[in-house]
Amino acid sequence: MSLPVISPCPFCGSLQVSCIEIDIDEWSVTCESCKANGPSKPEATTAIESWNSVIPKPVSKEDHAGLLQRIIQKVA
């Protein structure tokens, strides 16, 4: 089973996010840039789904262009 794609950090826009096991059967998504953490869940899938449901902060056109460029670089 593959995990869902993790959305960029809703707080800083970073793509440096990962889902880690923080304890036995306790998973959370964390942002390496701003150190934000999502809620802990018993499965990685639900931790990612919870993280992905956070409404991102509004971004300016300049921030959006920078975020789009980082996404392109990551998938290229």
mmCIF file of C-alpha atoms in Angstrom:
data_model
loop_
_atom_site.group_PDB
_atom_site.id
_atom_site.type_symbol
_atom_site.label_atom_id
_atom_site.label_comp_id
_atom_site.label_asym_id
_atom_site.label_seq_id
_atom_site.Cartn_x
_atom_site.Cartn_y
_atom_site.Cartn_z
ATOM 1 C CA MET A 1 0.000 0.000 0.000
ATOM 2 C CA SER A 2 1.380 3.385 -0.939
ATOM 3 C CA LEU A 3 1.025 6.423 1.276
ATOM 4 C CA PRO A 4 -0.810 9.565 0.162
ATOM 5 C CA VAL A 5 1.251 12.475 -1.132
ATOM 6 C CA ILE A 6 2.093 14.880 1.698
ATOM 7 C CA SER A 7 1.044 18.469 1.026
ATOM 8 C CA PRO A 8 3.532 21.308 1.516
ATOM 9 C CA CYS A 9 3.638 22.849 4.971
ATOM 10 C CA PRO A 10 0.467 24.928 5.443
ATOM 11 C CA PHE A 11 2.370 27.311 7.702
ATOM 12 C CA CYS A 12 5.542 28.122 5.758
ATOM 13 C CA GLY A 13 4.981 26.472 2.358
ATOM 14 C CA SER A 14 8.053 24.252 2.619
ATOM 15 C CA LEU A 15 8.238 20.997 0.708
ATOM 16 C CA GLN A 16 10.592 19.565 3.329
ATOM 17 C CA VAL A 17 7.866 17.591 5.103
ATOM 18 C CA SER A 18 7.843 13.956 6.102
ATOM 19 C CA CYS A 19 5.745 11.487 8.035
ATOM 20 C CA ILE A 20 7.655 9.876 10.872
ATOM 21 C CA GLU A 21 6.877 7.335 13.546
ATOM 22 C CA ILE A 22 7.245 9.317 16.766
ATOM 23 C CA ASP A 23 6.425 6.383 19.025
ATOM 24 C CA ILE A 24 5.152 2.838 18.635
ATOM 25 C CA ASP A 25 2.038 3.088 16.450
ATOM 26 C CA GLU A 26 2.096 6.886 16.628
ATOM 27 C CA TRP A 27 2.764 8.836 13.434
ATOM 28 C CA SER A 28 2.994 12.551 12.667
ATOM 29 C CA VAL A 29 3.909 14.772 9.750
ATOM 30 C CA THR A 30 6.614 17.296 10.522
ATOM 31 C CA CYS A 31 8.077 20.253 8.620
ATOM 32 C CA GLU A 32 11.862 20.437 8.608
ATOM 33 C CA SER A 33 11.788 24.173 7.821
ATOM 34 C CA CYS A 34 9.504 25.639 10.488
ATOM 35 C CA LYS A 35 9.303 22.556 12.752
ATOM 36 C CA ALA A 36 5.477 22.431 12.621
ATOM 37 C CA ASN A 37 3.976 19.077 13.550
ATOM 38 C CA GLY A 38 0.676 17.583 12.572
ATOM 39 C CA PRO A 39 -1.481 15.666 15.000
ATOM 40 C CA SER A 40 -0.259 12.228 15.978
ATOM 41 C CA LYS A 41 -2.275 9.329 14.610
ATOM 42 C CA PRO A 42 -2.026 5.535 14.935
ATOM 43 C CA GLU A 43 -1.277 5.117 11.208
ATOM 44 C CA ALA A 44 0.899 7.055 8.770
ATOM 45 C CA THR A 45 -1.977 7.319 6.285
ATOM 46 C CA THR A 46 -4.281 9.042 8.749
ATOM 47 C CA ALA A 47 -1.486 11.331 9.956
ATOM 48 C CA ILE A 48 -0.886 12.447 6.359
ATOM 49 C CA GLU A 49 -4.611 12.877 5.669
ATOM 50 C CA SER A 50 -4.927 15.001 8.800
ATOM 51 C CA TRP A 51 -1.910 17.136 7.786
ATOM 52 C CA ASN A 52 -3.286 17.551 4.266
ATOM 53 C CA SER A 53 -6.621 18.805 5.641
ATOM 54 C CA VAL A 54 -5.048 21.864 7.320
ATOM 55 C CA ILE A 55 -6.064 25.004 5.442
ATOM 56 C CA PRO A 56 -2.900 26.724 4.185
ATOM 57 C CA LYS A 57 -2.198 30.333 5.008
ATOM 58 C CA PRO A 58 -2.879 32.801 2.177
ATOM 59 C CA VAL A 59 0.199 33.448 0.062
ATOM 60 C CA SER A 60 1.192 36.445 -2.006
ATOM 61 C CA LYS A 61 1.875 36.200 -5.732
ATOM 62 C CA GLU A 62 5.594 36.303 -4.988
ATOM 63 C CA ASP A 63 5.332 33.507 -2.409
ATOM 64 C CA HIS A 64 3.188 31.478 -4.800
ATOM 65 C CA ALA A 65 5.759 31.819 -7.592
ATOM 66 C CA GLY A 66 8.535 30.675 -5.249
ATOM 67 C CA LEU A 67 6.470 27.726 -4.015
ATOM 68 C CA LEU A 68 5.620 26.695 -7.570
ATOM 69 C CA GLN A 69 9.300 26.839 -8.509
ATOM 70 C CA ARG A 70 10.247 24.607 -5.538
ATOM 71 C CA ILE A 71 7.546 22.104 -6.500
ATOM 72 C CA ILE A 72 8.816 21.994 -10.084
ATOM 73 C CA GLN A 73 12.384 21.460 -8.861
ATOM 74 C CA LYS A 74 11.314 18.665 -6.504
ATOM 75 C CA VAL A 75 9.436 16.689 -9.152
ATOM 76 C CA ALA A 76 11.925 17.318 -11.953
#
